[in-house]
GROMACS .gro file of C-alpha atoms in nm:
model
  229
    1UNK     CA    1   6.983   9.730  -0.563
    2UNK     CA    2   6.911   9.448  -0.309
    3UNK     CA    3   7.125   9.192  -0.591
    4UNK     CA    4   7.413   9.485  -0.631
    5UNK     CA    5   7.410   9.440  -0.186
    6UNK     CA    6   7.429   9.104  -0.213
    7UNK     CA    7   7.744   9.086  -0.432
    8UNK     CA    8   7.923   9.343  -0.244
    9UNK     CA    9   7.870   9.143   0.045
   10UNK     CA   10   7.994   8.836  -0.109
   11UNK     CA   11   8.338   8.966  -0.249
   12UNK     CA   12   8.392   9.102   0.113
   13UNK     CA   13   8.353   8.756   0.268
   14UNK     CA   14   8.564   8.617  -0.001
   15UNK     CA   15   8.806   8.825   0.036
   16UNK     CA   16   8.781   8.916   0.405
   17UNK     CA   17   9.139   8.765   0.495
   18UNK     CA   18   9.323   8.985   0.201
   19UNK     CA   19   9.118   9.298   0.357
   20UNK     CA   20   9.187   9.227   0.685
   21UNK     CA   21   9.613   9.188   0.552
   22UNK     CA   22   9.590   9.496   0.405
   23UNK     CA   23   9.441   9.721   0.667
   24UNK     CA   24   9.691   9.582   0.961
   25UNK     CA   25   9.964   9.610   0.736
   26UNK     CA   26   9.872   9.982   0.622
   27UNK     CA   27   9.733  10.052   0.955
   28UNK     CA   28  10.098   9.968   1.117
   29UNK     CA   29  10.256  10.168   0.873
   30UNK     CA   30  10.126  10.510   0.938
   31UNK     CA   31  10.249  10.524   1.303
   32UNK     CA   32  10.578  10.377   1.210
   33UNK     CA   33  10.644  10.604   0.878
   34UNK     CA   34  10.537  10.919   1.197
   35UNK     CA   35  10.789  10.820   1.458
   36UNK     CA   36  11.065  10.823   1.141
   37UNK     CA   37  10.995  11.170   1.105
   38UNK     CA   38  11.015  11.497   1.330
   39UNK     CA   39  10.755  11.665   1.135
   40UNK     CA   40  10.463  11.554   0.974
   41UNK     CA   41  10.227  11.761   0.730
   42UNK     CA   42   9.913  11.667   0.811
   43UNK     CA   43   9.810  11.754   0.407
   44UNK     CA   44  10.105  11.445   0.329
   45UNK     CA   45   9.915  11.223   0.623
   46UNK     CA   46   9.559  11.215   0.492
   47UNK     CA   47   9.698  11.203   0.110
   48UNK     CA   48   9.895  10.887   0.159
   49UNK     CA   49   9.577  10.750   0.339
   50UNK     CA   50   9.372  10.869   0.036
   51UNK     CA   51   9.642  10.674  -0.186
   52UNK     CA   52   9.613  10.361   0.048
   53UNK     CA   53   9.233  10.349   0.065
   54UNK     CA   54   9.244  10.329  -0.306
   55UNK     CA   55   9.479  10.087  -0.352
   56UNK     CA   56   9.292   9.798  -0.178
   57UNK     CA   57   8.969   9.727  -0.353
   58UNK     CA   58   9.218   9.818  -0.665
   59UNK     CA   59   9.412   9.523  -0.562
   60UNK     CA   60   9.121   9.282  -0.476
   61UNK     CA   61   9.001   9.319  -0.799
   62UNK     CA   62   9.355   9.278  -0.955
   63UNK     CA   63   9.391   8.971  -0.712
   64UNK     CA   64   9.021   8.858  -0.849
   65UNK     CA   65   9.133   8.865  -1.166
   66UNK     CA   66   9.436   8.644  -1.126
   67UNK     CA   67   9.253   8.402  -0.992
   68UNK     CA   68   8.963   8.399  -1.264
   69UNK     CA   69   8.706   8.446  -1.007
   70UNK     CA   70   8.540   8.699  -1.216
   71UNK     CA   71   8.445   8.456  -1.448
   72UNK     CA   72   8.263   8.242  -1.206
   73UNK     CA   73   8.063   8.567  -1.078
   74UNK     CA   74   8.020   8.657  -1.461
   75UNK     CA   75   7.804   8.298  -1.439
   76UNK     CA   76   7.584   8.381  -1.166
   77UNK     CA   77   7.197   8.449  -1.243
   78UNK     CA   78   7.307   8.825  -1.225
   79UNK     CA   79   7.392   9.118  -1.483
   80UNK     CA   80   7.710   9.269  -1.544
   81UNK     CA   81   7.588   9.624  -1.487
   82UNK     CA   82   7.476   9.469  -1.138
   83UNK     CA   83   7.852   9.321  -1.090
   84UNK     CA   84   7.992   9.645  -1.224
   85UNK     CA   85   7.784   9.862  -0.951
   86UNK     CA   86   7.913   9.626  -0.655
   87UNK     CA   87   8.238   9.676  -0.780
   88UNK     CA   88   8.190  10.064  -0.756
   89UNK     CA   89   7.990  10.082  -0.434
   90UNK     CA   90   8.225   9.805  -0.296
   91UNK     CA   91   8.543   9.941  -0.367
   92UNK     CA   92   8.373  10.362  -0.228
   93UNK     CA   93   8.332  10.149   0.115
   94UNK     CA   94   8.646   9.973   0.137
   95UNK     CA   95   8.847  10.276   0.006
   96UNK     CA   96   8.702  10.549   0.262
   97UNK     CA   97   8.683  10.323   0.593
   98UNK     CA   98   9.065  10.230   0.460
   99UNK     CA   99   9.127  10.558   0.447
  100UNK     CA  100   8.969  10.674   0.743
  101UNK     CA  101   9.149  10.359   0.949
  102UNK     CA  102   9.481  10.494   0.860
  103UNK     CA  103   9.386  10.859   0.932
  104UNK     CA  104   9.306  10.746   1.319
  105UNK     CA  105   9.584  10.530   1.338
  106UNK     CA  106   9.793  10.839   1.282
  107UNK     CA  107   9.622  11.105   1.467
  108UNK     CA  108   9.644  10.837   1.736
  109UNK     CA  109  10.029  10.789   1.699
  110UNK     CA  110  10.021  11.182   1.732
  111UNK     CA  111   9.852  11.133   2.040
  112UNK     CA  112  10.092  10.911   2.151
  113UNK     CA  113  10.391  11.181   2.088
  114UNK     CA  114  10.492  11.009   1.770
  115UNK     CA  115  10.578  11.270   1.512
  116UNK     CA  116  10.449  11.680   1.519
  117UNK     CA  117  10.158  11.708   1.314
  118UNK     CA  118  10.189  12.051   1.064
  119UNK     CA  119   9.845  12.185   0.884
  120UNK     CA  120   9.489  12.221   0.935
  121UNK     CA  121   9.309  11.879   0.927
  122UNK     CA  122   8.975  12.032   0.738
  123UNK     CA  123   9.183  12.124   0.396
  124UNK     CA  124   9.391  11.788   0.435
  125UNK     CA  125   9.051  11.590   0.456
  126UNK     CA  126   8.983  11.752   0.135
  127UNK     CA  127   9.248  11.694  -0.054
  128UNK     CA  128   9.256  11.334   0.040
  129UNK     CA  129   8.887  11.284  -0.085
  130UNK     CA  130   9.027  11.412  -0.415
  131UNK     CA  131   9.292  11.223  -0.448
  132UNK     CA  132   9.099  10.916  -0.374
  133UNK     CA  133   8.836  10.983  -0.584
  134UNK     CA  134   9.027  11.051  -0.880
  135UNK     CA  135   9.232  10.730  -0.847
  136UNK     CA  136   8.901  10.521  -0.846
  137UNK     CA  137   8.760  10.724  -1.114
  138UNK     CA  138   9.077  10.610  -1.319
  139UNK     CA  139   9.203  10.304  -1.249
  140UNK     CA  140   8.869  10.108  -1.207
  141UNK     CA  141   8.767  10.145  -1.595
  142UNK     CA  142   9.141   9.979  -1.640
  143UNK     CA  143   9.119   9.703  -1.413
  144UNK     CA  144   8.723   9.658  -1.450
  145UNK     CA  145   8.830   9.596  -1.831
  146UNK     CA  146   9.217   9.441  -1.815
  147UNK     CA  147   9.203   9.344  -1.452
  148UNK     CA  148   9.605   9.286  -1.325
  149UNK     CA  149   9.750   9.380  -1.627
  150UNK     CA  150   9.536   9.699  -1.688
  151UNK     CA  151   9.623   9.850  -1.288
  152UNK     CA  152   9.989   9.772  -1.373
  153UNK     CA  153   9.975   9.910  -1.728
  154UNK     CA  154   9.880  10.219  -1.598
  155UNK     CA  155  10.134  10.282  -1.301
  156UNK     CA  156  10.392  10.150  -1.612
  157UNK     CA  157  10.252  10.473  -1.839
  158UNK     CA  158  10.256  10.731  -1.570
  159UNK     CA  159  10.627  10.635  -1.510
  160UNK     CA  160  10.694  10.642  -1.836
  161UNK     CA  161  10.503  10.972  -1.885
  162UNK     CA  162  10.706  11.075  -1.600
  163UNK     CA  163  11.040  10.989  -1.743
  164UNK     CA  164  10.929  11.169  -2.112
  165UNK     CA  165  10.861  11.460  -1.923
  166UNK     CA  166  11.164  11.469  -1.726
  167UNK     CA  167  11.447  11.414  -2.037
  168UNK     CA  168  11.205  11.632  -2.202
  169UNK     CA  169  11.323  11.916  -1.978
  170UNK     CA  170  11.712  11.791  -1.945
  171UNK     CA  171  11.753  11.748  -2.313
  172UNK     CA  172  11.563  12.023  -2.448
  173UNK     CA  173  11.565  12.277  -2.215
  174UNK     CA  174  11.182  12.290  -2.140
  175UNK     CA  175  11.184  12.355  -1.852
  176UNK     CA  176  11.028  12.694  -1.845
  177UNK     CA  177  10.758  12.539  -2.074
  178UNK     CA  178  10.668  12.282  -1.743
  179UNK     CA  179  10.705  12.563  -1.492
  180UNK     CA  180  10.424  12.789  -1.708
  181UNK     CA  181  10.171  12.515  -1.736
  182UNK     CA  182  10.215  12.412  -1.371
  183UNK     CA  183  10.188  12.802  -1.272
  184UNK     CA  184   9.912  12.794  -1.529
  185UNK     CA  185   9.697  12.506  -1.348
  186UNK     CA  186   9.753  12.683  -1.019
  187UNK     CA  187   9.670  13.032  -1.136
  188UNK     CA  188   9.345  12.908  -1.262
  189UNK     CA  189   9.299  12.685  -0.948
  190UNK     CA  190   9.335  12.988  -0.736
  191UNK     CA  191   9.126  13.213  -0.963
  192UNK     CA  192   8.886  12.943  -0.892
  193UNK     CA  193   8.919  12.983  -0.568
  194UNK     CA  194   8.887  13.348  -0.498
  195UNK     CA  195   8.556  13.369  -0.783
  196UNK     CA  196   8.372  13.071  -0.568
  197UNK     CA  197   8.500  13.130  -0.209
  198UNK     CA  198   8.632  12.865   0.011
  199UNK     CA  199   8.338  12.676   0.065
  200UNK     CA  200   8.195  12.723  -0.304
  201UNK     CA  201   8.555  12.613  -0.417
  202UNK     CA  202   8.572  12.295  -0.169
  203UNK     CA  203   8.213  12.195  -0.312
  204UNK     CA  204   8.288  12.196  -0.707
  205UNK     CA  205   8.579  11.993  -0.579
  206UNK     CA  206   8.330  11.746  -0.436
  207UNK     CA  207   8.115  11.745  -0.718
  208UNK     CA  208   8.373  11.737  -0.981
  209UNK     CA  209   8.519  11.417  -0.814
  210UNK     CA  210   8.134  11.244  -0.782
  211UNK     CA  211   8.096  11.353  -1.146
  212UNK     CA  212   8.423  11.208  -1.252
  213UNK     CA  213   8.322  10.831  -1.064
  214UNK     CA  214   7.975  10.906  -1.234
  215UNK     CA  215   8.134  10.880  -1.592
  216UNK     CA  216   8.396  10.620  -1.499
  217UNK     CA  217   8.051  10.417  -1.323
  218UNK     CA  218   7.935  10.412  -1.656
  219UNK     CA  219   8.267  10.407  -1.861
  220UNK     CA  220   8.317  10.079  -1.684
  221UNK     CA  221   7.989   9.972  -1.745
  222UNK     CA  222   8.005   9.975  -2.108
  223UNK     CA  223   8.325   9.833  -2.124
  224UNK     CA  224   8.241   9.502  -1.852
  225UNK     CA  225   7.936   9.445  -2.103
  226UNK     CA  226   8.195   9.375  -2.364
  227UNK     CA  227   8.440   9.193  -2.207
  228UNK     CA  228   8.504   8.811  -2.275
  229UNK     CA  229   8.656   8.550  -2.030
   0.00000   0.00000   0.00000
């Protein structure tokens, strides 16, 4: 634990100048994107901050890999499944405080009469934790394993995925066939919902993300063991 501390601490000092680029830049652009618009949903706020806080230790260790600097950590008196857990807890810290940053940078431009805020903040904080937690839980296996290449690859497949789906339903009429399996997820989402109660459903939520990072924890862990550099 103390060596896993010790290496998180060390890729934030190395990389304290492209943290510190990344949270003004982000941190300026959630009051200006606000005064752009008349009203703001609160649930759209916190997600793009959710988005944003996992983007950055995403990119540092895209950036990291670049550079080859995970081949000179690789050499330190240190195992991968200790560099692989530093990664993880590393990239938990910098994406919540990120995250978090954003979120008072906004409710401050609100503050400040920039933009209406629209929602409850309790269900938006929510659904930002989710969608945080499942980007990490799916893009660090990729970039753990193909570093720069393996974070684009993956933005490249959902488009593509995106674009199948979409002449899918202008070509061959399936349209219907999207509609049912969206209504489908939400149905069962809702069903969820009413069988657990609120706070039952906002907890599997929770646990279903932690369980999610669990596997991709040790997903990533198997798959760092293996790599060459």
């Amino acid at each position: 634990e103390k060596i896993m501390w010790t290496l998180v601490r060390k890729d934030l000092i190395l990389d304290r100048r492209q943290v510190a680029l990344n949270f003004a830049l982000y941190l300026i652009m959630g009051p200006v994107f606000l005064s752009l618009m008349s009203a703001a949903p609160v649930k759209l706020v916190v997600g793009w901050a959710g988005i944003v806080g996992a983007v950055i230790p995403l990119s540092l260790l895209a950036r990291e890999d670049k550079f080859h600097s995970a081949r000179l950590t690789c050499s330190l008196p240190v195992t991968r499944d200790s560099i692989v857990a530093a990664r993880f807890a590393g990239a938990w810290i910098l994406s919540l405080t990120g995250a978090l940053a954003i979120v008072a940078a906004c409710y401050g431009a609100f503050r400040a009469g920039l933009g209406d805020p629209a929602g409850e903040w309790g269900p938006a904080f929510l659904g930002g934790f989710v969608v945080l937690g499942l980007l990490l839980a799916f893009l660090l296996p990729f970039t753990m394993r193909f570093g720069f290449a393996g974070l684009i690859g993956f933005f490249v497949f959902t488009q593509i995925l995106g674009i199948v789906a979409f002449l899918g339903v202008a070509l061959l009429g399936a349209r219907g066939g999207l509609q049912q399996v969206i209504r489908g997820v939400g149905g069962a989402l809702r069903a969820l919902h009413d069988a657990l109660g609120p706070v039952g459903y906002e907890l599997f939520l929770v646990a279903a993300v932690v369980a999610l990072n669990v596997a991709s924890f040790f997903l990533s862990r198997w798959i760092y063991r293996r790599r060459e550099f």
